PDB file of C-alpha atoms and ligand atoms in Angstrom:
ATOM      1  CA  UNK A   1      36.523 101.184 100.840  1.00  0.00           C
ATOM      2  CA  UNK A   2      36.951 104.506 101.229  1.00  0.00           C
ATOM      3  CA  UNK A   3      39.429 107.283 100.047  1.00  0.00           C
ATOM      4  CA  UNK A   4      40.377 110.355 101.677  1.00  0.00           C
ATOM      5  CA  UNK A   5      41.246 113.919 100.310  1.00  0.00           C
ATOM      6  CA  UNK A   6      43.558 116.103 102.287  1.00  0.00           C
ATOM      7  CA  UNK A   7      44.968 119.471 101.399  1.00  0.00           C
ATOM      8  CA  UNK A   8      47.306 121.110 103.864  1.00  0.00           C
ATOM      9  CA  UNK A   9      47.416 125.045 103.777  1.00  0.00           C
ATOM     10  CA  UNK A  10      50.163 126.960 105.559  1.00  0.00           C
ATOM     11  CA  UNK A  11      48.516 130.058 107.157  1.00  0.00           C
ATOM     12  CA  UNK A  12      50.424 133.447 108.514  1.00  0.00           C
ATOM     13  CA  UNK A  13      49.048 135.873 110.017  1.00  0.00           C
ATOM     14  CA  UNK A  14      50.068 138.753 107.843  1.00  0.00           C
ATOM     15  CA  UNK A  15      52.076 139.778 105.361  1.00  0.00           C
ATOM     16  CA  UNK A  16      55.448 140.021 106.605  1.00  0.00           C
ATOM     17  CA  UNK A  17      55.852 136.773 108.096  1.00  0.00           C
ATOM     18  CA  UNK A  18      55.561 135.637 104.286  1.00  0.00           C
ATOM     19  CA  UNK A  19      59.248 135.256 102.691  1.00  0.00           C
ATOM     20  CA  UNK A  20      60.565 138.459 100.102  1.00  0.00           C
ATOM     21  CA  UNK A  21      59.210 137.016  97.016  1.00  0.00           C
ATOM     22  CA  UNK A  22      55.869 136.147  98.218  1.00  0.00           C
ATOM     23  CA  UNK A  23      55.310 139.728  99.557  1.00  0.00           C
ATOM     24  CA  UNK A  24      56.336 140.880  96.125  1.00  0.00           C
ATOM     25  CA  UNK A  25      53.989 138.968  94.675  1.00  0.00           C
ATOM     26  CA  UNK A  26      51.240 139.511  96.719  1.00  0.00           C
ATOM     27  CA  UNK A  27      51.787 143.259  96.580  1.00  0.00           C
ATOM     28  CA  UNK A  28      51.717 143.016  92.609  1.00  0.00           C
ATOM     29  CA  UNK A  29      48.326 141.393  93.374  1.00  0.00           C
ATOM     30  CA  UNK A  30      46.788 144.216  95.137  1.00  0.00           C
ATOM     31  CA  UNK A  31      48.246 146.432  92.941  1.00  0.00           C
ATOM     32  CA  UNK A  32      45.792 144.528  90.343  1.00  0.00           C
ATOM     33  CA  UNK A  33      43.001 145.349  92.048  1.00  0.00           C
ATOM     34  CA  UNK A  34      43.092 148.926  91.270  1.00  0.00           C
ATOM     35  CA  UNK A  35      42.843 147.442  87.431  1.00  0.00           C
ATOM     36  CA  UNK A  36      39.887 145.897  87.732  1.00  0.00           C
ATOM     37  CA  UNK A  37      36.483 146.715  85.222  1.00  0.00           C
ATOM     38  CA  UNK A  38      33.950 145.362  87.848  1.00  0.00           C
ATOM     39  CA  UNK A  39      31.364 147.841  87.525  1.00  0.00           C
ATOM     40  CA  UNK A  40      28.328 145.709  87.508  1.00  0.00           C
ATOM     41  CA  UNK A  41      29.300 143.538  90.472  1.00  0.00           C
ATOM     42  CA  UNK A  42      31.918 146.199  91.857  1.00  0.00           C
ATOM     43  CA  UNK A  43      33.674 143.375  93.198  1.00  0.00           C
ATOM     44  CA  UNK A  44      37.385 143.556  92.431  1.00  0.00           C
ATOM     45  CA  UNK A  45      39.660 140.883  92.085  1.00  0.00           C
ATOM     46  CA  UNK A  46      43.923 140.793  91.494  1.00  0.00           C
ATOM     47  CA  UNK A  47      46.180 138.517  90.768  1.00  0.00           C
ATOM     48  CA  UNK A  48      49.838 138.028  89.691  1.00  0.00           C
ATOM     49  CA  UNK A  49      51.421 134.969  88.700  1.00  0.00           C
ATOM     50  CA  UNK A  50      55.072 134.781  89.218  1.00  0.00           C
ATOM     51  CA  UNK A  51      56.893 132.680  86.225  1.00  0.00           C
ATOM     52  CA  UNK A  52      60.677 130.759  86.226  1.00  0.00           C
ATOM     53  CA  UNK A  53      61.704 133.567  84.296  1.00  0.00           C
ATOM     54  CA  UNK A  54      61.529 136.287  86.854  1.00  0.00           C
ATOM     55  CA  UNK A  55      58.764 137.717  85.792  1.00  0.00           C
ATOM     56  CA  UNK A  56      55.970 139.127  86.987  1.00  0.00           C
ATOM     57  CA  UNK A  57      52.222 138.832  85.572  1.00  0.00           C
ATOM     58  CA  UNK A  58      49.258 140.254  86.385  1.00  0.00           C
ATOM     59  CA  UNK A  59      45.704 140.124  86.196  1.00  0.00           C
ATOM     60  CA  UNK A  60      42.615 141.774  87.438  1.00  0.00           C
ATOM     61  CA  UNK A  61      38.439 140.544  86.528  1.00  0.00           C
ATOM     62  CA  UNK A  62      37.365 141.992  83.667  1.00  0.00           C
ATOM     63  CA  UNK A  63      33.672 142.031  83.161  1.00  0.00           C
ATOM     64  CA  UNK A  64      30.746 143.024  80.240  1.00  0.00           C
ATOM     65  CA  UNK A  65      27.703 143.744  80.270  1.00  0.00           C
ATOM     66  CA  UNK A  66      26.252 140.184  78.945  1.00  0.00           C
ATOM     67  CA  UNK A  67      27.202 138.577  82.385  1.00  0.00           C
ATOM     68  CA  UNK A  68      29.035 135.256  81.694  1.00  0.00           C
ATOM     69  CA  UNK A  69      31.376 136.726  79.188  1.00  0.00           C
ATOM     70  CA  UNK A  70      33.026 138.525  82.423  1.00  0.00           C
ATOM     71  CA  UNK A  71      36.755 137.329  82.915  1.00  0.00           C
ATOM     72  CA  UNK A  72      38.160 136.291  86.147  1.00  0.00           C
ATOM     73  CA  UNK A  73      41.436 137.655  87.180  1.00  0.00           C
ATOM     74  CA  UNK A  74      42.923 134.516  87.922  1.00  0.00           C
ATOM     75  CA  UNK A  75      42.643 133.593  84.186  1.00  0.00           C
ATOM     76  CA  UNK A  76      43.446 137.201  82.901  1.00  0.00           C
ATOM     77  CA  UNK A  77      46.833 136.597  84.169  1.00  0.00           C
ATOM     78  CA  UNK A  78      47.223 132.992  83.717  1.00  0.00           C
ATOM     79  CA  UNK A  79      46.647 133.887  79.533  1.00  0.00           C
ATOM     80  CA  UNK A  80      48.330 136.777  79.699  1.00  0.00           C
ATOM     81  CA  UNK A  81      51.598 135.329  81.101  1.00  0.00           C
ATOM     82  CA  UNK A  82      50.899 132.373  78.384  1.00  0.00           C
ATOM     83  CA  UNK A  83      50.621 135.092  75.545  1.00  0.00           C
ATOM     84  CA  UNK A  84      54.095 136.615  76.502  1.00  0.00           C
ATOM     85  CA  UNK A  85      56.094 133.846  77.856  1.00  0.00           C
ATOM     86  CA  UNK A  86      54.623 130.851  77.157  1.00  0.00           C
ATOM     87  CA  UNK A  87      57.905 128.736  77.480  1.00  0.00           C
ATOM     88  CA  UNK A  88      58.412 129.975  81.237  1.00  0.00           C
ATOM     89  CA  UNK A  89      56.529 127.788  83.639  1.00  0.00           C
ATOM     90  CA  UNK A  90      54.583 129.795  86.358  1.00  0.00           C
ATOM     91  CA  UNK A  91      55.430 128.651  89.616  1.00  0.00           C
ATOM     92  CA  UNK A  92      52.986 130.751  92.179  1.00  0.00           C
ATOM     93  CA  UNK A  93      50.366 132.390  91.982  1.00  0.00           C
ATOM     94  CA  UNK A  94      48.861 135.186  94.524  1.00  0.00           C
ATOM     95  CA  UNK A  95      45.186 136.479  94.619  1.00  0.00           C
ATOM     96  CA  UNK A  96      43.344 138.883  96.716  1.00  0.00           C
ATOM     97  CA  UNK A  97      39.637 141.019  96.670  1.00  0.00           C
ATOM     98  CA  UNK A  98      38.503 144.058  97.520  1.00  0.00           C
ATOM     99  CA  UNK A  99      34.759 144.301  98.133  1.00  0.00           C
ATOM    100  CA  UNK A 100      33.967 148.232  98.194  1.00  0.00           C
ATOM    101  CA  UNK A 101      30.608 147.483 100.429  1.00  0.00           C
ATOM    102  CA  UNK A 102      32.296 145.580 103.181  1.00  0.00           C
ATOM    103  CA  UNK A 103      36.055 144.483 103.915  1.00  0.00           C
ATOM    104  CA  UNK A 104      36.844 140.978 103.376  1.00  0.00           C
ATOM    105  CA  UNK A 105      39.021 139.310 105.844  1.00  0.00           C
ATOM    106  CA  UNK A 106      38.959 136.094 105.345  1.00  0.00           C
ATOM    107  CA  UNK A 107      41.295 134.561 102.214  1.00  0.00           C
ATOM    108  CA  UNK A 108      39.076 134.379  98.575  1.00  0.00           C
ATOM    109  CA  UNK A 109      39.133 131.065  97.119  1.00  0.00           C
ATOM    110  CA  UNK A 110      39.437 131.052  93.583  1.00  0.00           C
ATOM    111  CA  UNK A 111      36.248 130.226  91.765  1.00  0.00           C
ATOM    112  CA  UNK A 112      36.081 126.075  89.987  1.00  0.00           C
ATOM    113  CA  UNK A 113      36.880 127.162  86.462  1.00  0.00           C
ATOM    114  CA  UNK A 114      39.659 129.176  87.605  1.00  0.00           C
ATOM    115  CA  UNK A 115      40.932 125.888  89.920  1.00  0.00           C
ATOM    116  CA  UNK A 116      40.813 123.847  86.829  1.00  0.00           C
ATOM    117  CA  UNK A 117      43.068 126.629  84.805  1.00  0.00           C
ATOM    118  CA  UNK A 118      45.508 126.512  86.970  1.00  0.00           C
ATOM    119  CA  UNK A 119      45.461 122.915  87.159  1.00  0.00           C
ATOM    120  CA  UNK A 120      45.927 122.589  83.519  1.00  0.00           C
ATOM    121  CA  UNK A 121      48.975 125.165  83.771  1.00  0.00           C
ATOM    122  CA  UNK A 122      50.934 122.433  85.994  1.00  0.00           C
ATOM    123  CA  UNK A 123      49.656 119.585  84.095  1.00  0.00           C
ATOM    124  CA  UNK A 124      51.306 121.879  80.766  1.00  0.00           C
ATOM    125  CA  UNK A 125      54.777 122.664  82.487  1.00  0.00           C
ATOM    126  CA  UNK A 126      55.035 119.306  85.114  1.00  0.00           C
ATOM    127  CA  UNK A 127      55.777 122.104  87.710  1.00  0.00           C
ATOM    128  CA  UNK A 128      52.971 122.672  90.857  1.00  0.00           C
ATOM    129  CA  UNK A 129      51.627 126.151  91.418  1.00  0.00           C
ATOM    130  CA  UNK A 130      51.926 127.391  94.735  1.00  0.00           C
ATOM    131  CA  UNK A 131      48.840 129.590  95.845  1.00  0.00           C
ATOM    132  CA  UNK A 132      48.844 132.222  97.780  1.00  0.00           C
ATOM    133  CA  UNK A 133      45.093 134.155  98.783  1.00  0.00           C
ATOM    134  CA  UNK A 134      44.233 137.070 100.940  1.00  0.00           C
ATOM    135  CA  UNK A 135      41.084 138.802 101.468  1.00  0.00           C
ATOM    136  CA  UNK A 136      41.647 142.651 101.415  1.00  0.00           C
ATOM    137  CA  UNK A 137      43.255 142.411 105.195  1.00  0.00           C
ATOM    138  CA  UNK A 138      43.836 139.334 107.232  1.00  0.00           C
ATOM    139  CA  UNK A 139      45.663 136.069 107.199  1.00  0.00           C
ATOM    140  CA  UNK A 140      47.260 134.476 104.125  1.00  0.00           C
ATOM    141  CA  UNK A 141      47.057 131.185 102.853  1.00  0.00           C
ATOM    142  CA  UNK A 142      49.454 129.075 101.209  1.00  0.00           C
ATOM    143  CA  UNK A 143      49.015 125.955  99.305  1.00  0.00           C
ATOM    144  CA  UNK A 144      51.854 124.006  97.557  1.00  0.00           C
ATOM    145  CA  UNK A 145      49.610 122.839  94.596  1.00  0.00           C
ATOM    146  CA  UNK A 146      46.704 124.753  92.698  1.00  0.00           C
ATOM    147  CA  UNK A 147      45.709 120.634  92.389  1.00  0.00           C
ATOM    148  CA  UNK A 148      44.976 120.904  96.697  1.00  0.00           C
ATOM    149  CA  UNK A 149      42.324 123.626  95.412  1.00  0.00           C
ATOM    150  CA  UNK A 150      40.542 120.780  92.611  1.00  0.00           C
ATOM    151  CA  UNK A 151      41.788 117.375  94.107  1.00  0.00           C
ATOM    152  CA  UNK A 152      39.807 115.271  91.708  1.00  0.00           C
ATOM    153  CA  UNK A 153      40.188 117.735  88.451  1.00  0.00           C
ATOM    154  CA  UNK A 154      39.679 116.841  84.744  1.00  0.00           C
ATOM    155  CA  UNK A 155      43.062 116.027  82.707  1.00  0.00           C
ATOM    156  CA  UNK A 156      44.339 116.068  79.144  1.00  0.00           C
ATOM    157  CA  UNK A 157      44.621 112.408  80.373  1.00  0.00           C
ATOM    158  CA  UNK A 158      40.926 111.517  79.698  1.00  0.00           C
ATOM    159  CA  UNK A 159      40.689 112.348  75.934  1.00  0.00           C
TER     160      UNK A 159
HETATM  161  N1  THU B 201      35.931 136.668  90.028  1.00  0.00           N
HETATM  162  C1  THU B 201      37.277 136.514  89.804  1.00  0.00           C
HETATM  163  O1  THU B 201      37.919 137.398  89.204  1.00  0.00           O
HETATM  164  N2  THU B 201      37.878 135.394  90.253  1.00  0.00           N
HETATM  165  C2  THU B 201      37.252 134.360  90.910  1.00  0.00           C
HETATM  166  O2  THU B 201      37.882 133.346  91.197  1.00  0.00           O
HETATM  167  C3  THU B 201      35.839 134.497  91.266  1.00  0.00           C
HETATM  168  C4  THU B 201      35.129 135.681  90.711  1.00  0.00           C
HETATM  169  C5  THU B 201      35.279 137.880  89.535  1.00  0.00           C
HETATM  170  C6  THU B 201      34.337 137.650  88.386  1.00  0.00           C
HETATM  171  C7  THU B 201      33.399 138.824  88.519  1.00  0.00           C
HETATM  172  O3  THU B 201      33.961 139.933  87.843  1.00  0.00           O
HETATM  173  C8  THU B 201      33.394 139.135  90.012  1.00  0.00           C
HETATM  174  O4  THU B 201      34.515 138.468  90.559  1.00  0.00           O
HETATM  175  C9  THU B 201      32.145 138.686  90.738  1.00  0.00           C
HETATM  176  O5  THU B 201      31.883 137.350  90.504  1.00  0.00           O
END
């Protein structure tokens, strides 16, 4: 027997084929960016997670000199829209790069531990995540559930 995995991601071309509140979040993304402390891997990262509420959260990486306590920007925001509204559920969630030695052009996939964050944020309101990633320039891609990202992810479930 065998079981198959399929994610679907919706891909535009740029920016403004992407409907009003997606462009606002995006652009709250890149705004991020210029919010970043990356200076030992200079690699910056945004995001902005947009909540029931209205509101708009964002987040950019956050790093220290002892390496693994740096703090990805997906998960800035994530806890920092937590801290403030943590009865709103988030409902998207946009992220985009800017790599001062070369320009990225392809979307950036968030990194495993940040996959299984935002998992646990749609396990926590019952609401999926839609996901929205651009490199510094190029297309965008959209996917429905942060769960397409991690299809077999960990769960409050288990324990
Ligand atoms: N980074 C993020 O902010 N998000 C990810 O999903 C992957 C990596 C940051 C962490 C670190 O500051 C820099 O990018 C290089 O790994």
């Amino acid at each position: 027997m065998k079981k198959e995995i399929k994610a679907e991601i919706t891909v535009y071309e740029t920016t403004h084929e992407l409907p009003g509140a997606e462009q606002k979040l995006l652009a709250a993304a890149k705004n991020a960016l210029g919010k970043s402390y990356s200076k030992y891997s200079n690699f910056q990262v945004g995001a902005a997670v947009l909540l029931e509420n209205g509101h708009i959260i964002n987040g950019a990486n956050q790093e220290n000199a002892a390496y693994p306590l740096c703090l990805c920007a997906e998960r800035v925001a994530l806890a920092a829209a937590s801290s403030q509204y943590p009865e709103s559920p988030v409902t998207a969630i946009a992220v985009t790069v800017r790599n001062p030695k070369h320009k990225i052009d392809t979307p950036a996939a968030p990194c495993g531990a940040c996959r299984q964050v935002m998992s646990e944020t749609e396990d926590r309101y019952n609401r999926k995540m839609k996901v929205l990633l651009q490199g510094e320039e190029g297309e965008i891609y959209e996917l429905a559930s942060a769960k397409d990202l991690l299809p077999l992810y960990f769960t409050g479930d288990y324990l």
